mmCIF file of C-alpha atoms in Angstrom:
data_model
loop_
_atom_site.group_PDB
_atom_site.id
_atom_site.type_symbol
_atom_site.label_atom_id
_atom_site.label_comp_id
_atom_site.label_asym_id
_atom_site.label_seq_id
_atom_site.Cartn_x
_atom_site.Cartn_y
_atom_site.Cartn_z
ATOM 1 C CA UNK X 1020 93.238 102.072 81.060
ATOM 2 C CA UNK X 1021 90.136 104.656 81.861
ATOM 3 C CA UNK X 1022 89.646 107.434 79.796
ATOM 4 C CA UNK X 1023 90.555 110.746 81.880
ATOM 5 C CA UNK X 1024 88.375 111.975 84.769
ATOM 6 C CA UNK X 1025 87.305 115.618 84.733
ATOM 7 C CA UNK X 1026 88.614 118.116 87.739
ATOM 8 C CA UNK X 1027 85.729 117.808 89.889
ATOM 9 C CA UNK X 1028 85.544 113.812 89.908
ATOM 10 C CA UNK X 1029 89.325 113.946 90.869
ATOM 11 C CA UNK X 1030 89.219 116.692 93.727
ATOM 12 C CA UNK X 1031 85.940 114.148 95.164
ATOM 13 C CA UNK X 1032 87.752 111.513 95.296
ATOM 14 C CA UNK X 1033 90.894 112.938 96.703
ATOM 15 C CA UNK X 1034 88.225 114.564 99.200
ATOM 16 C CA UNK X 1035 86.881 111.085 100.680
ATOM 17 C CA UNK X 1036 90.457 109.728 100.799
ATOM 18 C CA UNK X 1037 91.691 112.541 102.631
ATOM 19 C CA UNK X 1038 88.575 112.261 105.221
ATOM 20 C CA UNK X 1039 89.082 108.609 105.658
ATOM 21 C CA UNK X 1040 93.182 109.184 106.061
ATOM 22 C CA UNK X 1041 94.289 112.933 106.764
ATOM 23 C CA UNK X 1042 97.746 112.370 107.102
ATOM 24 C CA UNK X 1043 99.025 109.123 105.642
ATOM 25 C CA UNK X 1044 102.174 108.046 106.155
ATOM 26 C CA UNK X 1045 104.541 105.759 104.269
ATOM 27 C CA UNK X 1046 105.227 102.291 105.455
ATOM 28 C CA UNK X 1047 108.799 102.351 105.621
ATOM 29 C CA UNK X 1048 110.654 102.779 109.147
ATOM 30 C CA UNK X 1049 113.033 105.241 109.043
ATOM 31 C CA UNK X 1050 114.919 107.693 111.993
ATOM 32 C CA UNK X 1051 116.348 110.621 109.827
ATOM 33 C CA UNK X 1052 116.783 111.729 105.962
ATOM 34 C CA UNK X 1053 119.671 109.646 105.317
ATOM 35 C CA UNK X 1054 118.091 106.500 106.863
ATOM 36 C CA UNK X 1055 114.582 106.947 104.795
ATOM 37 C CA UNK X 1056 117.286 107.236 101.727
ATOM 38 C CA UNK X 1057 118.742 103.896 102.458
ATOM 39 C CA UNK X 1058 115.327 102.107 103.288
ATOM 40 C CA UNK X 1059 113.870 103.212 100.314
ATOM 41 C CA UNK X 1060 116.464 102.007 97.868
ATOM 42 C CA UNK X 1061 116.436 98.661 99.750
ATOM 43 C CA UNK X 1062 112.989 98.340 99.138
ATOM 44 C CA UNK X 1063 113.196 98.208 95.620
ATOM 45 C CA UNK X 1064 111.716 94.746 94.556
ATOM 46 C CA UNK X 1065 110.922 94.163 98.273
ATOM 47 C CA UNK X 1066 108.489 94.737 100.594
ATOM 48 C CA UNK X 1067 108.130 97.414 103.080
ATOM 49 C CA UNK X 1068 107.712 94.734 105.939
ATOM 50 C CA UNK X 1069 110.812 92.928 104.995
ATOM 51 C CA UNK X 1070 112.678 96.320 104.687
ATOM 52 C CA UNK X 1071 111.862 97.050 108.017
ATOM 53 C CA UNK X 1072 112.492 93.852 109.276
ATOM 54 C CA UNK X 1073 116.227 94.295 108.044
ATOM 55 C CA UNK X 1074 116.473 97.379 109.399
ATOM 56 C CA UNK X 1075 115.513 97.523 112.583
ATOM 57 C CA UNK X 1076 118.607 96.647 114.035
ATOM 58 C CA UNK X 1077 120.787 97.868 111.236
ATOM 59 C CA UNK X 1078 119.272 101.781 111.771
ATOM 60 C CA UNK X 1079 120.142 101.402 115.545
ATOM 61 C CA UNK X 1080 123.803 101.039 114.912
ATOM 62 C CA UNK X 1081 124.307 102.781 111.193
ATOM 63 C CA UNK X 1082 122.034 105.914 110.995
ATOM 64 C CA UNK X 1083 124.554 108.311 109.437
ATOM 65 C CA UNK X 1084 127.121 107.927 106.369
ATOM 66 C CA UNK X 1085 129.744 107.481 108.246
ATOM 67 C CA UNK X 1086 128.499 104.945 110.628
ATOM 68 C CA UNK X 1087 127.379 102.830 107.864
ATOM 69 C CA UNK X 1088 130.977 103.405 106.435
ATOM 70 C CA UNK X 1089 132.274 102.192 109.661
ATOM 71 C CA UNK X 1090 130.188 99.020 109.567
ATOM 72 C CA UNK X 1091 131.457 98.231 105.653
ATOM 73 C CA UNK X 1092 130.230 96.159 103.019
ATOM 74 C CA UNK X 1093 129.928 92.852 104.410
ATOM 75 C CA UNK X 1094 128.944 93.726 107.651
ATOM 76 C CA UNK X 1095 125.503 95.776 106.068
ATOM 77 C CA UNK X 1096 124.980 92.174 104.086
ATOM 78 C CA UNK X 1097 124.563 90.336 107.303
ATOM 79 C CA UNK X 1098 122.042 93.003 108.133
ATOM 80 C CA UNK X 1099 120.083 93.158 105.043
ATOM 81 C CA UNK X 1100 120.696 88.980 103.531
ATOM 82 C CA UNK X 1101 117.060 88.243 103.552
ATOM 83 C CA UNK X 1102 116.128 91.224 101.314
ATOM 84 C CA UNK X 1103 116.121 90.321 97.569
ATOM 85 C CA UNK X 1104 119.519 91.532 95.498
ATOM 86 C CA UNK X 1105 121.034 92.535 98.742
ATOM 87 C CA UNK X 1106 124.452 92.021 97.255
ATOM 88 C CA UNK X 1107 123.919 94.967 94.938
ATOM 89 C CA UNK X 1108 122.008 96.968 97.094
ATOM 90 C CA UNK X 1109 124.822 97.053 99.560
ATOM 91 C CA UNK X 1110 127.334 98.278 97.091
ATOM 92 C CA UNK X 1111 125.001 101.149 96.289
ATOM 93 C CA UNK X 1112 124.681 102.026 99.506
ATOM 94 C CA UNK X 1113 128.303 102.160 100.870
ATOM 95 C CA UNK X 1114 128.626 104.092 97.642
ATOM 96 C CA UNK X 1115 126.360 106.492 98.206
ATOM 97 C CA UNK X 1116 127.113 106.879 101.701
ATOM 98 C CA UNK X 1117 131.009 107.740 100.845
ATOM 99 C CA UNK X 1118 129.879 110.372 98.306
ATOM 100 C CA UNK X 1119 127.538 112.056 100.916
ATOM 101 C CA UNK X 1120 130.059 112.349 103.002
ATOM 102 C CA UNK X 1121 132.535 113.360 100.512
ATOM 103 C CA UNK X 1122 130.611 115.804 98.620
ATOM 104 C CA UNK X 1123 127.683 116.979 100.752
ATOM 105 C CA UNK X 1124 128.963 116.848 104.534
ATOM 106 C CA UNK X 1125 126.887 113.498 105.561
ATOM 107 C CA UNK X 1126 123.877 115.071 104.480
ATOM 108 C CA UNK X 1127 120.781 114.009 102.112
ATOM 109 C CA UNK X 1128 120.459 116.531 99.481
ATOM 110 C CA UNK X 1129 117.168 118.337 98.728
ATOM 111 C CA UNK X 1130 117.129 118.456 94.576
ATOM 112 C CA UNK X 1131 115.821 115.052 92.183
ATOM 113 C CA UNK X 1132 118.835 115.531 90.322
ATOM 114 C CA UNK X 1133 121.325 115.535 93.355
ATOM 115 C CA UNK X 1134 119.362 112.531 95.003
ATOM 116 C CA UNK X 1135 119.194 110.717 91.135
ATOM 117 C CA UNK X 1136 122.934 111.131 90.766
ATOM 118 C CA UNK X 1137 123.524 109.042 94.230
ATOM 119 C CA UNK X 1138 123.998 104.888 93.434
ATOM 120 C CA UNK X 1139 120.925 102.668 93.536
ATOM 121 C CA UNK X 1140 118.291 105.834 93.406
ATOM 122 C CA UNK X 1141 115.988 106.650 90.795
ATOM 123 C CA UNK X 1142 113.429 108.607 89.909
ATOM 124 C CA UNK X 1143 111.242 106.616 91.834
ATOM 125 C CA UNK X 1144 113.551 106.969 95.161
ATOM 126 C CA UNK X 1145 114.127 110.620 94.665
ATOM 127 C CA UNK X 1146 110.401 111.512 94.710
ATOM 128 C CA UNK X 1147 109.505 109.210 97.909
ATOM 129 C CA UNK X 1148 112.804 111.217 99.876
ATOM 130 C CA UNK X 1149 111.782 114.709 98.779
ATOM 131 C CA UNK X 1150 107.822 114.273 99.520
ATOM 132 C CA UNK X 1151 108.401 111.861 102.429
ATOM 133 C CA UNK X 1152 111.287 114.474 103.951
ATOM 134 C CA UNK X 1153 111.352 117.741 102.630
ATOM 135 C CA UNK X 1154 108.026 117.753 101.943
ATOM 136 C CA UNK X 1155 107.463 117.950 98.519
ATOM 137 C CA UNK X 1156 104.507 117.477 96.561
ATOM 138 C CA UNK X 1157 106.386 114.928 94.343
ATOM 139 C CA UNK X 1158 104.799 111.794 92.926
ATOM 140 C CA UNK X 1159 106.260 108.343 93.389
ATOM 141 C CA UNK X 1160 104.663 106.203 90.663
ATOM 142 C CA UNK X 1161 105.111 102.407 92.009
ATOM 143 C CA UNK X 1162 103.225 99.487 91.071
ATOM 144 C CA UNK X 1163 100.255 100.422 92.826
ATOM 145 C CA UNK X 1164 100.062 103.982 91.905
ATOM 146 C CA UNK X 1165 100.262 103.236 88.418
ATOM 147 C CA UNK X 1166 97.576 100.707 89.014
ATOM 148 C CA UNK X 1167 95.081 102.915 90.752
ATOM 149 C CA UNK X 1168 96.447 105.841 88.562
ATOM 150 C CA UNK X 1169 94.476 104.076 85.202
ATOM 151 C CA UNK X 1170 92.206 102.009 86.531
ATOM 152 C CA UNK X 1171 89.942 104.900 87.803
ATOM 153 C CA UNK X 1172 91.132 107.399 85.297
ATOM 154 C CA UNK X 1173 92.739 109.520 87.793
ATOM 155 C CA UNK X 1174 95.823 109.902 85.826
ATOM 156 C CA UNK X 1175 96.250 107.508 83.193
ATOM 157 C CA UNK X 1176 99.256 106.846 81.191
ATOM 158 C CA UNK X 1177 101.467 103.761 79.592
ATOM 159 C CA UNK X 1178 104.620 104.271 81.288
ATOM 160 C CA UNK X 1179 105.684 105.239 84.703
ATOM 161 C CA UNK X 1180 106.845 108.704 83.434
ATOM 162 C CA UNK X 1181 103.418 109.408 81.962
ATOM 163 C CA UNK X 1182 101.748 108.572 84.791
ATOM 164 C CA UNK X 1183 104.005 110.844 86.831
ATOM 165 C CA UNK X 1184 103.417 113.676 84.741
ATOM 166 C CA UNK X 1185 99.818 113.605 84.632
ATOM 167 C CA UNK X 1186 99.276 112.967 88.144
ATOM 168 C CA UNK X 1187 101.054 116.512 88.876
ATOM 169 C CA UNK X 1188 98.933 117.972 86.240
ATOM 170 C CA UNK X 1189 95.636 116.225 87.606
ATOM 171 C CA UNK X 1190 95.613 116.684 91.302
ATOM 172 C CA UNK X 1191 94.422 119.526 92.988
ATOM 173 C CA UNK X 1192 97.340 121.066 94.743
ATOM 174 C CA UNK X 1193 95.621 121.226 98.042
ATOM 175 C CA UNK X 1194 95.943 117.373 97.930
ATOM 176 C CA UNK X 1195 99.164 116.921 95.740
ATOM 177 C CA UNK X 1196 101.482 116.627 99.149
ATOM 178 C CA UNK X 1197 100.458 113.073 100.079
ATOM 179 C CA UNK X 1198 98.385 112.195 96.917
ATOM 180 C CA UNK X 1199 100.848 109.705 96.239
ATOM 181 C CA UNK X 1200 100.443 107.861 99.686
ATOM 182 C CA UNK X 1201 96.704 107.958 99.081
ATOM 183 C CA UNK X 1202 96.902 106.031 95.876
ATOM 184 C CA UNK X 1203 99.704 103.488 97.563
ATOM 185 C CA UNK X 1204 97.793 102.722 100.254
ATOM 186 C CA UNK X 1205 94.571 102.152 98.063
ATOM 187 C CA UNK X 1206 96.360 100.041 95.487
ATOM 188 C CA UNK X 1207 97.711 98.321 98.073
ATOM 189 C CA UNK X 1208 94.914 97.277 100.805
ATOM 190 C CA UNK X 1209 91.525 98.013 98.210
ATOM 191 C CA UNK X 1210 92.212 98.321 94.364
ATOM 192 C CA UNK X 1211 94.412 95.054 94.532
ATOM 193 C CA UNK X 1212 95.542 93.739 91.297
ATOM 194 C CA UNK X 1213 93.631 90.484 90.795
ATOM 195 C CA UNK X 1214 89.992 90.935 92.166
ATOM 196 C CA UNK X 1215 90.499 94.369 93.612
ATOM 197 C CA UNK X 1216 87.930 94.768 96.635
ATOM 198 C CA UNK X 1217 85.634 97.302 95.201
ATOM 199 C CA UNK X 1218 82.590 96.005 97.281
ATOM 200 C CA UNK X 1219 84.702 97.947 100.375
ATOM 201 C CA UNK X 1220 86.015 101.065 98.178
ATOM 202 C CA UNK X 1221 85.158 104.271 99.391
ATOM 203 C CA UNK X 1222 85.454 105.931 95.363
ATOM 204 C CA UNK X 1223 83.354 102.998 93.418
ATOM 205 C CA UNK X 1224 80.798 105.375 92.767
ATOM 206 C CA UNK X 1225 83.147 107.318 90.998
ATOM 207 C CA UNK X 1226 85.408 104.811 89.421
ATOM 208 C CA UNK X 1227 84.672 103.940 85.714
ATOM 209 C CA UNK X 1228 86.924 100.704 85.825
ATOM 210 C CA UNK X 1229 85.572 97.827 83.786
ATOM 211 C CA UNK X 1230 87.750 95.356 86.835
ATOM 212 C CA UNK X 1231 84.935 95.923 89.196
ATOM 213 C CA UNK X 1232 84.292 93.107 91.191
ATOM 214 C CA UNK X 1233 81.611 92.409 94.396
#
């Protein structure tokens, strides 16, 4: 873990990664709210390319609550068998897709504590629906972020939660909306986690990591 970088280190670096990527954009395919809701909890302990592998021709014929109703429990596992825990994962979602259309007319809600409540989504979900969606500057701390978060000192922390925290404390609000996409994308493709390529990394300058390699 890096000590804490100072304002004007963090706005720099948030600077170059906005130049190189103005608008980056999650990984995940997804057609509407409620589909982005059910790709992201299938994701968990997956990858975005298998997600969207799955779901291709799933979203096609189940992009509402009800639809996915309509299709049932086993017929979303043949869709989604080759994504790990897909069992589980399908139980959550026909869950949550009866209690959107129960209690909030087939639609995603818009508040962390109505989206945590749903089966299958935490924290973690919540945030990538309400910044990926509705456009909030909420930070989804996944393995990468939390990575990149205390390697270069952006906003370190031991757990998830602390990480969270201090990223919304840290980053300058005029780059808090897709922050979090930033530091995915960058812990995914650059700051790797076993020989992260920092001789390509467009923030080594400013990065006081002891990990650096050539």
């Amino acid at each position: 873990m890096s000590a804490q970088l100072d304002y004007k280190t963090i706005k720099e670096i948030f600077g170059r990664l906005h130049a190189l990527n103005p608008e980056p954009k999650g990984e995940l395919e997804h057609v509407n709210a409620y589909t982005l809701l059910v790709a992201v909890v299938l994701s968990a302990q997956a990858t975005d390319a298998g997600v969207n592998r799955a779901t291709r021709a799933l979203f096609q014929i189940a992009d509402t609550p009800r639809k996915m109703l309509d299709l049932g429990e086993e017929g979303l596992i043949e869709h989604i068998k080759t994504i790990g825990l897909f069992r589980q994962k399908a139980k959550n979602v026909i869950r949550l897709s009866q209690i959107l259309e129960e209690t909030y007319d087939g639609q995603v809600p818009s508040s962390r504590a109505a989206l945590q409540a749903l089966p299958g989504v935490g924290r973690k979900t919540a945030n990538v629906v309400l910044n990926m969606w509705f456009h909030q500057p909420a930070m989804a701390v996944d393995t990468h972020v939390f990575r990149v978060a205390n390697r270069t000192g952006i906003a370190p922390g031991k757990t998830v939660e602390a990480v969270e925290r201090n990223l919304e404390d840290q980053v300058p609000a005029e780059y808090a909306l897709h922050a979090h996409h930033w530091l995915i994308l960058h812990g995914r493709y650059i700051c790797v986690a076993r020989r992260p390529k920092c001789g390509i990394c467009p923030i080594r300058d400013l990065c006081p990591s002891e990990e650096k390699t050539e």
